[in-house]
Amino acid sequence: MTGSNRKAGFQTRAIHFGFDPADHHRAVTPPIYMTSTYAFESVEEAESVAEAAGATYAREHNPTTAILEGRLAELEGGEACVAVASGMGAVGTLLLSLLSQGDAVVVHSTLYSNTFAMAHDGLPRFGIRVIPVDLSEPANLDGVLDGSVKLVYFETPVNPTAQILDIAAIAARAHAAGARVVVDSTFASPAVQRPLEHGADIVLHSLTKYINGHGDMLGGALIGDRETIARIRGTGLRYITGATLSPMAAFLVLRGLKTLKLRMDVHGANALAIARRLAADPKVAWVSYPFLESNPGYAAARRQMANGSAMMAFGLKAGFVGARRMMDGLEVISRAVSLGDAESLIMHPASLTYARRRTKPEAKLATGVGEDLVRLSVGLEDIEDLLADLEAGLARV
Ligand code: PLP
């Protein structure tokens, strides 16, 4: 791709990998194949494609999506990728493909709220044992990993705490006991962190976030070895969840990918400036951001991440009430769930959870998430405007 034997850089591969205009009527931009099925010249041809698990139906195969899958696998350093309809589609498709009744899965004690619900409310209904472990100390795995534990599953950075877990240390212990390691790397993206290089077996993404980066679609992806991804596509995607990514969404992610690294550079620089500003503010009780030297995960973050990404959590001395007052004083930063967009987004999990309890009394905050925690996804706006907005919000507390 570089005209020599040199491997192309991340940015070049994010723009070009796995696409030759000559194969697509010379179109420079990947076409969107809007088709639900494929026609064959003969029954024999249909048979040979089916035999090779090739493209017979769009639930499992689409040419636009295939370009995206090849590119994501390449950028993460994996053999193969399967793209699905959302990040939660990826969680469900993965776990229901690889786990059976009687198996166990170790999860980190803090998880994205809906993955937390899948682990604690969903999987036990299917006879799958879920073992929550505080993986910030990898030695906590000792004595937990018996032969029934098939997977060790965690996010890093963790949603919503932005805590860092040491991928290599956890993978070494899991592998010694015969368990495979799944890392949800949504908070980082492959421009910042490639978990397979540190010993993970499977990487999970919500494409909805940084990788697409523009807040206009939902998608998910799983990257790993060829055999495992084929199994996930052929069972989970085909007949368990059927959570297929639309070709239009695949096109949008291919477009977003072209600027992923450029965006992550600015996201990371903006976030570090804001984390430092918050950490110095007398109204702020604590800040969790991977690339603050004071962070307990700083050393691991420097080993496994190119920058700190742009997700942070913080708490004010004025706690629950202070968080709400501060957020209502913001004008540039949007009060919104989701993350990884050009727009800065801020959310207060406790307020949303307590509101949900009015209709769903069992709604609870994930373990490790306090009432004061505010999660900030720092966007691509000018840093001076973001800092001024936060000043205005803090002035109301
Ligand atoms: N994993 C993490 C870490 C997330 O933050 C999210 C969504 O916020 C998901 C998975 C689920 O992704 P989606 O919203 O695309 O279903």
Tab-separated table of C-alpha atoms and ligand atoms in Angstrom:
chain	number	residue	atom	x	y	z
A	1	MET	CA	0.000	0.000	0.000
A	2	THR	CA	3.010	2.291	0.377
A	3	GLY	CA	4.639	1.281	-2.898
A	4	SER	CA	7.427	-0.449	-0.967
A	5	ASN	CA	7.631	-3.240	1.580
A	6	ARG	CA	7.134	-0.747	4.403
A	7	LYS	CA	3.873	-1.226	6.333
A	8	ALA	CA	1.638	1.809	5.893
A	9	GLY	CA	0.912	3.968	8.936
A	10	PHE	CA	-2.342	3.904	10.919
A	11	GLN	CA	-3.819	6.947	9.201
A	12	THR	CA	-3.041	5.624	5.682
A	13	ARG	CA	-4.580	2.236	6.505
A	14	ALA	CA	-7.653	3.884	8.078
A	15	ILE	CA	-8.230	5.643	4.731
A	16	HIS	CA	-7.236	2.960	2.197
A	17	PHE	CA	-6.928	-0.540	3.650
A	18	GLY	CA	-8.822	-3.311	1.834
A	19	PHE	CA	-10.357	-1.127	-0.868
A	20	ASP	CA	-9.321	-0.855	-4.515
A	21	PRO	CA	-11.411	1.516	-6.684
A	22	ALA	CA	-10.733	-0.802	-9.655
A	23	ASP	CA	-13.024	-3.389	-8.020
A	24	HIS	CA	-15.878	-0.870	-7.658
A	25	HIS	CA	-16.389	0.869	-11.027
A	26	ARG	CA	-13.461	3.194	-10.084
A	27	ALA	CA	-15.410	4.788	-7.226
A	28	VAL	CA	-12.929	6.289	-4.755
A	29	THR	CA	-15.445	6.113	-1.910
A	30	PRO	CA	-16.742	2.637	-0.954
A	31	PRO	CA	-20.221	2.130	-2.471
A	32	ILE	CA	-23.193	1.231	-0.274
A	33	TYR	CA	-24.582	-2.139	-1.353
A	34	MET	CA	-28.250	-1.981	-0.387
A	35	THR	CA	-29.279	-5.580	-0.992
A	36	SER	CA	-30.761	-8.248	1.213
A	37	THR	CA	-29.777	-11.202	-0.975
A	38	TYR	CA	-27.384	-12.338	-3.741
A	39	ALA	CA	-28.140	-14.068	-7.070
A	40	PHE	CA	-26.049	-16.873	-8.566
A	41	GLU	CA	-25.348	-17.999	-12.144
A	42	SER	CA	-26.248	-21.583	-11.315
A	43	VAL	CA	-27.336	-23.824	-8.454
A	44	GLU	CA	-23.828	-25.210	-8.424
A	45	GLU	CA	-22.336	-21.755	-7.893
A	46	ALA	CA	-24.793	-21.087	-5.039
A	47	GLU	CA	-23.772	-24.405	-3.493
A	48	SER	CA	-20.060	-23.658	-3.617
A	49	VAL	CA	-20.556	-20.197	-2.067
A	50	ALA	CA	-22.735	-21.696	0.696
A	51	GLU	CA	-20.159	-24.435	1.315
A	52	ALA	CA	-17.443	-21.805	1.880
A	53	ALA	CA	-19.789	-19.850	4.220
A	54	GLY	CA	-19.655	-17.063	1.624
A	55	ALA	CA	-22.123	-14.285	0.812
A	56	THR	CA	-25.544	-15.826	0.308
A	57	TYR	CA	-27.668	-13.525	2.472
A	58	ALA	CA	-27.182	-10.063	3.946
A	59	ARG	CA	-27.710	-11.026	7.580
A	60	GLU	CA	-24.138	-12.339	7.625
A	61	HIS	CA	-22.518	-10.682	4.597
A	62	ASN	CA	-22.544	-7.320	2.874
A	63	PRO	CA	-19.768	-5.936	0.631
A	64	THR	CA	-19.757	-2.468	2.260
A	65	THR	CA	-19.697	-3.998	5.726
A	66	ALA	CA	-16.954	-6.416	4.622
A	67	ILE	CA	-14.674	-3.464	3.752
A	68	LEU	CA	-15.309	-2.035	7.215
A	69	GLU	CA	-14.681	-5.402	8.890
A	70	GLY	CA	-11.390	-5.897	7.054
A	71	ARG	CA	-10.253	-2.397	7.948
A	72	LEU	CA	-11.158	-2.692	11.641
A	73	ALA	CA	-9.377	-6.058	11.903
A	74	GLU	CA	-6.298	-4.502	10.323
A	75	LEU	CA	-6.293	-1.430	12.576
A	76	GLU	CA	-6.704	-3.532	15.749
A	77	GLY	CA	-4.063	-6.055	14.612
A	78	GLY	CA	-6.557	-8.954	14.531
A	79	GLU	CA	-7.183	-11.666	11.943
A	80	ALA	CA	-10.886	-11.000	11.469
A	81	CYS	CA	-13.810	-8.817	12.515
A	82	VAL	CA	-17.581	-9.091	12.570
A	83	ALA	CA	-19.579	-5.865	12.630
A	84	VAL	CA	-23.024	-5.825	14.245
A	85	ALA	CA	-25.933	-3.438	14.810
A	86	SER	CA	-24.805	-1.833	18.101
A	87	GLY	CA	-22.311	-2.177	20.920
A	88	MET	CA	-24.894	-4.082	22.966
A	89	GLY	CA	-25.497	-6.225	19.875
A	90	ALA	CA	-21.779	-7.073	20.049
A	91	VAL	CA	-21.964	-7.897	23.781
A	92	GLY	CA	-24.971	-10.219	23.349
A	93	THR	CA	-23.744	-11.828	20.119
A	94	LEU	CA	-20.343	-12.535	21.669
A	95	LEU	CA	-21.483	-13.926	25.017
A	96	LEU	CA	-24.329	-16.026	23.610
A	97	SER	CA	-22.015	-17.459	20.935
A	98	LEU	CA	-19.140	-18.423	23.221
A	99	LEU	CA	-20.834	-19.370	26.530
A	100	SER	CA	-23.133	-22.288	27.338
A	101	GLN	CA	-25.138	-23.393	30.340
A	102	GLY	CA	-22.738	-24.375	33.143
A	103	ASP	CA	-19.953	-22.045	31.946
A	104	ALA	CA	-18.744	-19.103	34.001
A	105	VAL	CA	-17.494	-15.634	33.040
A	106	VAL	CA	-15.425	-13.293	35.193
A	107	VAL	CA	-16.370	-9.621	34.783
A	108	HIS	CA	-14.781	-6.513	36.268
A	109	SER	CA	-16.881	-5.174	39.141
A	110	THR	CA	-17.651	-1.925	37.251
A	111	LEU	CA	-19.104	-2.111	33.736
A	112	TYR	CA	-21.153	0.033	31.329
A	113	SER	CA	-24.673	-0.004	32.827
A	114	ASN	CA	-26.301	-2.212	30.166
A	115	THR	CA	-23.369	-4.653	30.066
A	116	PHE	CA	-23.719	-4.723	33.872
A	117	ALA	CA	-27.422	-5.601	33.421
A	118	MET	CA	-26.551	-8.288	30.820
A	119	ALA	CA	-24.009	-9.809	33.228
A	120	HIS	CA	-26.043	-9.645	36.411
A	121	ASP	CA	-29.653	-10.008	35.185
A	122	GLY	CA	-29.339	-11.542	31.697
A	123	LEU	CA	-26.714	-14.303	31.712
A	124	PRO	CA	-27.782	-16.036	34.972
A	125	ARG	CA	-31.212	-16.701	33.367
A	126	PHE	CA	-29.405	-18.926	30.851
A	127	GLY	CA	-27.491	-20.886	33.495
A	128	ILE	CA	-24.241	-18.955	32.999
A	129	ARG	CA	-22.439	-18.061	36.228
A	130	VAL	CA	-21.115	-14.499	36.462
A	131	ILE	CA	-18.245	-13.807	38.859
A	132	PRO	CA	-17.591	-10.089	39.531
A	133	VAL	CA	-13.953	-9.425	40.438
A	134	ASP	CA	-12.114	-6.157	41.111
A	135	LEU	CA	-9.580	-6.492	38.285
A	136	SER	CA	-7.713	-3.327	39.282
A	137	GLU	CA	-5.693	-5.842	41.305
A	138	PRO	CA	-5.044	-8.708	38.797
A	139	ALA	CA	-4.030	-11.034	41.688
A	140	ASN	CA	-7.722	-11.048	42.652
A	141	LEU	CA	-8.120	-13.550	39.804
A	142	ASP	CA	-6.097	-16.143	41.728
A	143	GLY	CA	-8.373	-18.809	43.115
A	144	VAL	CA	-11.347	-17.623	41.020
A	145	LEU	CA	-10.362	-19.185	37.695
A	146	ASP	CA	-11.512	-22.799	37.768
A	147	GLY	CA	-12.062	-24.832	34.604
A	148	SER	CA	-15.621	-23.500	34.181
A	149	VAL	CA	-14.454	-19.897	33.606
A	150	LYS	CA	-14.300	-19.510	29.828
A	151	LEU	CA	-13.960	-15.733	29.570
A	152	VAL	CA	-12.552	-12.798	31.521
A	153	TYR	CA	-14.441	-9.693	30.368
A	154	PHE	CA	-13.664	-6.051	31.129
A	155	GLU	CA	-13.551	-2.515	29.763
A	156	THR	CA	-10.490	-0.294	29.840
A	157	PRO	CA	-10.846	2.593	30.360
A	158	VAL	CA	-13.890	1.545	32.396
A	159	ASN	CA	-17.281	3.161	31.770
A	160	PRO	CA	-18.078	5.486	33.545
A	161	THR	CA	-15.174	5.727	35.998
A	162	ALA	CA	-12.344	6.031	33.400
A	163	GLN	CA	-10.379	3.594	35.586
A	164	ILE	CA	-7.490	1.757	33.837
A	165	LEU	CA	-7.118	-2.024	34.001
A	166	ASP	CA	-3.783	-3.649	33.117
A	167	ILE	CA	-4.522	-5.754	30.012
A	168	ALA	CA	-1.196	-7.666	29.948
A	169	ALA	CA	-1.268	-8.554	33.659
A	170	ILE	CA	-4.890	-9.774	33.520
A	171	ALA	CA	-4.309	-11.696	30.256
A	172	ALA	CA	-1.269	-13.507	31.666
A	173	ARG	CA	-3.283	-14.812	34.643
A	174	ALA	CA	-6.357	-15.675	32.565
A	175	HIS	CA	-4.338	-17.559	29.937
A	176	ALA	CA	-2.466	-19.551	32.568
A	177	ALA	CA	-5.876	-20.857	33.692
A	178	GLY	CA	-7.177	-21.498	30.162
A	179	ALA	CA	-9.633	-18.553	30.028
A	180	ARG	CA	-9.871	-16.132	27.120
A	181	VAL	CA	-9.787	-12.371	27.544
A	182	VAL	CA	-12.300	-9.933	26.066
A	183	VAL	CA	-11.576	-6.194	26.237
A	184	ASP	CA	-14.249	-3.610	25.523
A	185	SER	CA	-11.990	-0.863	24.125
A	186	THR	CA	-14.819	1.549	23.246
A	187	PHE	CA	-13.414	4.342	25.459
A	188	ALA	CA	-10.081	4.274	23.597
A	189	SER	CA	-10.503	3.206	19.923
A	190	PRO	CA	-7.655	1.517	17.992
A	191	ALA	CA	-5.972	4.877	17.378
A	192	VAL	CA	-5.207	5.007	21.121
A	193	GLN	CA	-5.130	1.394	22.346
A	194	ARG	CA	-4.867	-2.023	20.675
A	195	PRO	CA	-5.638	-4.651	23.339
A	196	LEU	CA	-4.609	-7.641	21.136
A	197	GLU	CA	-1.018	-6.327	21.248
A	198	HIS	CA	-1.152	-6.639	25.045
A	199	GLY	CA	-2.494	-10.187	25.197
A	200	ALA	CA	-6.287	-9.846	24.817
A	201	ASP	CA	-8.017	-12.452	22.631
A	202	ILE	CA	-11.065	-10.485	21.515
A	203	VAL	CA	-11.691	-6.738	21.267
A	204	LEU	CA	-15.216	-5.346	21.470
A	205	HIS	CA	-16.292	-1.896	20.280
A	206	SER	CA	-19.362	0.219	20.266
A	207	LEU	CA	-18.799	1.809	16.833
A	208	THR	CA	-21.401	4.359	17.902
A	209	LYS	CA	-18.675	6.200	19.833
A	210	TYR	CA	-15.179	7.337	18.754
A	211	ILE	CA	-14.756	5.074	15.727
A	212	ASN	CA	-17.703	6.600	13.896
A	213	GLY	CA	-17.275	9.778	15.895
A	214	HIS	CA	-20.160	11.821	14.525
A	215	GLY	CA	-23.101	10.707	16.654
A	216	ASP	CA	-25.271	9.671	13.715
A	217	MET	CA	-25.516	5.860	13.829
A	218	LEU	CA	-25.354	2.807	16.113
A	219	GLY	CA	-22.938	-0.054	15.524
A	220	GLY	CA	-20.691	-2.588	17.186
A	221	ALA	CA	-17.742	-4.806	16.289
A	222	LEU	CA	-15.820	-7.840	17.535
A	223	ILE	CA	-12.219	-8.454	16.452
A	224	GLY	CA	-10.141	-11.556	17.099
A	225	ASP	CA	-8.842	-14.766	15.520
A	226	ARG	CA	-10.422	-16.042	12.313
A	227	GLU	CA	-11.974	-19.162	13.848
A	228	THR	CA	-13.654	-17.397	16.765
A	229	ILE	CA	-15.021	-14.599	14.591
A	230	ALA	CA	-16.374	-17.163	12.085
A	231	ARG	CA	-18.112	-18.937	14.974
A	232	ILE	CA	-19.638	-15.676	16.231
A	233	ARG	CA	-20.831	-14.790	12.717
A	234	GLY	CA	-22.142	-18.284	11.971
A	235	THR	CA	-24.019	-18.796	15.258
A	236	GLY	CA	-24.507	-15.538	17.185
A	237	LEU	CA	-25.140	-13.219	14.252
A	238	ARG	CA	-26.844	-15.803	12.058
A	239	TYR	CA	-29.419	-17.315	14.407
A	240	ILE	CA	-29.083	-16.043	17.983
A	241	THR	CA	-29.226	-12.240	17.780
A	242	GLY	CA	-29.436	-11.506	14.036
A	243	ALA	CA	-28.067	-8.083	14.989
A	244	THR	CA	-26.856	-7.086	11.513
A	245	LEU	CA	-25.267	-3.674	10.871
A	246	SER	CA	-27.009	-1.778	8.074
A	247	PRO	CA	-24.825	-1.054	4.996
A	248	MET	CA	-25.600	2.651	5.378
A	249	ALA	CA	-24.230	2.557	8.926
A	250	ALA	CA	-21.147	0.657	7.710
A	251	PHE	CA	-20.562	3.425	5.143
A	252	LEU	CA	-20.804	6.108	7.842
A	253	VAL	CA	-18.264	4.284	10.020
A	254	LEU	CA	-15.869	3.941	7.052
A	255	ARG	CA	-16.172	7.695	6.603
A	256	GLY	CA	-15.598	8.388	10.299
A	257	LEU	CA	-12.577	6.063	10.399
A	258	LYS	CA	-10.721	8.256	7.914
A	259	THR	CA	-10.276	10.948	10.576
A	260	LEU	CA	-10.144	8.740	13.683
A	261	LYS	CA	-6.506	9.351	14.552
A	262	LEU	CA	-6.704	13.098	13.874
A	263	ARG	CA	-9.787	13.330	16.071
A	264	MET	CA	-8.238	11.254	18.864
A	265	ASP	CA	-5.163	13.525	18.931
A	266	VAL	CA	-7.366	16.583	19.533
A	267	HIS	CA	-9.722	14.723	21.905
A	268	GLY	CA	-6.711	13.636	23.989
A	269	ALA	CA	-5.098	17.102	24.119
A	270	ASN	CA	-8.392	18.818	25.034
A	271	ALA	CA	-9.146	16.224	27.722
A	272	LEU	CA	-5.734	16.461	29.372
A	273	ALA	CA	-6.056	20.268	29.611
A	274	ILE	CA	-9.526	19.950	31.163
A	275	ALA	CA	-8.488	17.190	33.582
A	276	ARG	CA	-5.598	19.361	34.820
A	277	ARG	CA	-7.897	22.386	35.193
A	278	LEU	CA	-10.508	20.382	37.142
A	279	ALA	CA	-7.884	18.750	39.369
A	280	ALA	CA	-6.660	22.236	40.396
A	281	ASP	CA	-10.148	23.577	41.242
A	282	PRO	CA	-10.953	23.870	44.968
A	283	LYS	CA	-14.608	22.911	44.295
A	284	VAL	CA	-13.582	19.590	42.731
A	285	ALA	CA	-13.178	16.627	45.110
A	286	TRP	CA	-11.577	14.164	42.691
A	287	VAL	CA	-10.799	13.645	38.981
A	288	SER	CA	-10.265	10.324	37.221
A	289	TYR	CA	-8.385	10.701	33.946
A	290	PRO	CA	-5.856	8.085	32.748
A	291	PHE	CA	-3.055	10.490	31.819
A	292	LEU	CA	-3.050	12.497	35.078
A	293	GLU	CA	0.158	11.526	36.908
A	294	SER	CA	-1.878	11.212	40.126
A	295	ASN	CA	-4.089	8.478	38.625
A	296	PRO	CA	-3.525	4.998	40.147
A	297	GLY	CA	-3.682	3.554	36.604
A	298	TYR	CA	-1.189	6.073	35.153
A	299	ALA	CA	1.694	3.603	34.645
A	300	ALA	CA	-0.545	0.991	32.971
A	301	ALA	CA	-2.192	3.726	30.887
A	302	ARG	CA	1.214	4.867	29.604
A	303	ARG	CA	2.076	1.262	28.682
A	304	GLN	CA	-1.116	0.445	26.811
A	305	MET	CA	-2.480	3.791	25.524
A	306	ALA	CA	-1.026	6.377	23.115
A	307	ASN	CA	-2.872	9.175	24.919
A	308	GLY	CA	-5.491	9.385	27.656
A	309	SER	CA	-8.465	9.474	25.235
A	310	ALA	CA	-11.157	11.973	26.212
A	311	MET	CA	-13.311	10.221	28.800
A	312	MET	CA	-13.072	11.394	32.384
A	313	ALA	CA	-15.060	11.204	35.583
A	314	PHE	CA	-15.040	13.679	38.441
A	315	GLY	CA	-16.886	14.522	41.614
A	316	LEU	CA	-17.526	17.888	43.245
A	317	LYS	CA	-17.247	18.562	46.975
A	318	ALA	CA	-20.916	19.617	46.705
A	319	GLY	CA	-21.707	16.028	45.609
A	320	PHE	CA	-25.018	15.014	43.988
A	321	VAL	CA	-26.644	18.454	44.164
A	322	GLY	CA	-23.456	20.234	43.070
A	323	ALA	CA	-23.166	18.005	39.998
A	324	ARG	CA	-26.687	18.935	38.872
A	325	ARG	CA	-26.144	22.683	39.490
A	326	MET	CA	-22.860	22.698	37.620
A	327	MET	CA	-24.294	20.791	34.648
A	328	ASP	CA	-27.260	23.138	34.340
A	329	GLY	CA	-24.826	26.044	33.979
A	330	LEU	CA	-23.197	24.658	30.814
A	331	GLU	CA	-23.906	26.032	27.351
A	332	VAL	CA	-21.277	24.548	25.018
A	333	ILE	CA	-21.155	21.095	26.624
A	334	SER	CA	-24.385	19.145	26.026
A	335	ARG	CA	-26.208	17.264	28.778
A	336	ALA	CA	-26.485	13.951	26.936
A	337	VAL	CA	-25.664	10.272	27.261
A	338	SER	CA	-23.291	8.641	24.735
A	339	LEU	CA	-19.702	9.654	24.117
A	340	GLY	CA	-16.951	9.983	21.558
A	341	ASP	CA	-18.638	12.611	19.389
A	342	ALA	CA	-17.297	15.935	18.103
A	343	GLU	CA	-19.655	17.581	20.622
A	344	SER	CA	-18.637	17.494	24.304
A	345	LEU	CA	-21.216	15.445	26.226
A	346	ILE	CA	-21.748	15.334	29.977
A	347	MET	CA	-23.908	13.009	32.071
A	348	HIS	CA	-24.686	12.298	35.720
A	349	PRO	CA	-25.449	8.560	36.111
A	350	ALA	CA	-27.057	8.950	39.562
A	351	SER	CA	-29.687	11.463	38.346
A	352	LEU	CA	-30.615	9.221	35.407
A	353	THR	CA	-30.743	6.061	37.551
A	354	TYR	CA	-32.913	7.680	40.227
A	355	ALA	CA	-35.262	9.023	37.534
A	356	ARG	CA	-35.502	5.528	36.024
A	357	ARG	CA	-36.509	4.115	39.410
A	358	ARG	CA	-39.837	5.932	39.110
A	359	THR	CA	-40.846	3.419	36.420
A	360	LYS	CA	-38.348	0.604	37.114
A	361	PRO	CA	-37.851	0.362	40.913
A	362	GLU	CA	-34.997	-2.163	40.641
A	363	ALA	CA	-32.767	0.238	38.610
A	364	LYS	CA	-29.404	0.546	40.345
A	365	LEU	CA	-26.072	2.277	39.826
A	366	ALA	CA	-23.260	-0.029	38.683
A	367	THR	CA	-20.818	-1.087	41.429
A	368	GLY	CA	-18.147	1.578	41.908
A	369	VAL	CA	-20.312	4.457	40.649
A	370	GLY	CA	-21.049	7.051	43.353
A	371	GLU	CA	-23.886	9.607	43.512
A	372	ASP	CA	-21.453	12.434	42.865
A	373	LEU	CA	-19.857	10.970	39.714
A	374	VAL	CA	-20.086	13.144	36.597
A	375	ARG	CA	-18.906	11.637	33.308
A	376	LEU	CA	-17.483	13.965	30.676
A	377	SER	CA	-16.772	13.059	27.049
A	378	VAL	CA	-14.547	15.889	25.870
A	379	GLY	CA	-15.246	16.869	22.274
A	380	LEU	CA	-13.408	18.705	19.518
A	381	GLU	CA	-14.495	22.258	20.297
A	382	ASP	CA	-11.854	24.955	20.973
A	383	ILE	CA	-10.266	24.276	24.343
A	384	GLU	CA	-10.701	27.911	25.482
A	385	ASP	CA	-14.467	27.616	24.950
A	386	LEU	CA	-14.673	24.322	26.852
A	387	LEU	CA	-12.650	25.697	29.773
A	388	ALA	CA	-14.797	28.861	29.899
A	389	ASP	CA	-17.969	26.751	29.845
A	390	LEU	CA	-16.776	24.610	32.761
A	391	GLU	CA	-15.774	27.788	34.683
A	392	ALA	CA	-19.322	29.110	34.206
A	393	GLY	CA	-20.808	25.797	35.389
A	394	LEU	CA	-18.551	25.602	38.449
A	395	ALA	CA	-19.385	29.218	39.349
A	396	ARG	CA	-22.966	28.089	40.033
A	397	VAL	CA	-21.914	25.558	42.672
B	1	PLP	N1	-19.609	-0.616	25.738
B	1	PLP	C1	-19.357	0.587	26.268
B	1	PLP	C2	-18.091	0.806	27.044
B	1	PLP	C3	-20.278	1.633	26.100
B	1	PLP	O1	-20.008	2.838	26.629
B	1	PLP	C4	-21.470	1.391	25.383
B	1	PLP	C5	-22.479	2.450	25.216
B	1	PLP	O2	-22.448	3.484	25.846
B	1	PLP	C6	-21.692	0.124	24.865
B	1	PLP	C7	-20.737	-0.868	25.052
B	1	PLP	C8	-22.948	-0.178	24.099
B	1	PLP	O3	-22.879	0.384	22.833
B	1	PLP	P1	-24.164	0.803	21.955
B	1	PLP	O4	-24.744	2.018	22.610
B	1	PLP	O5	-23.597	1.041	20.607
B	1	PLP	O6	-25.120	-0.352	22.015
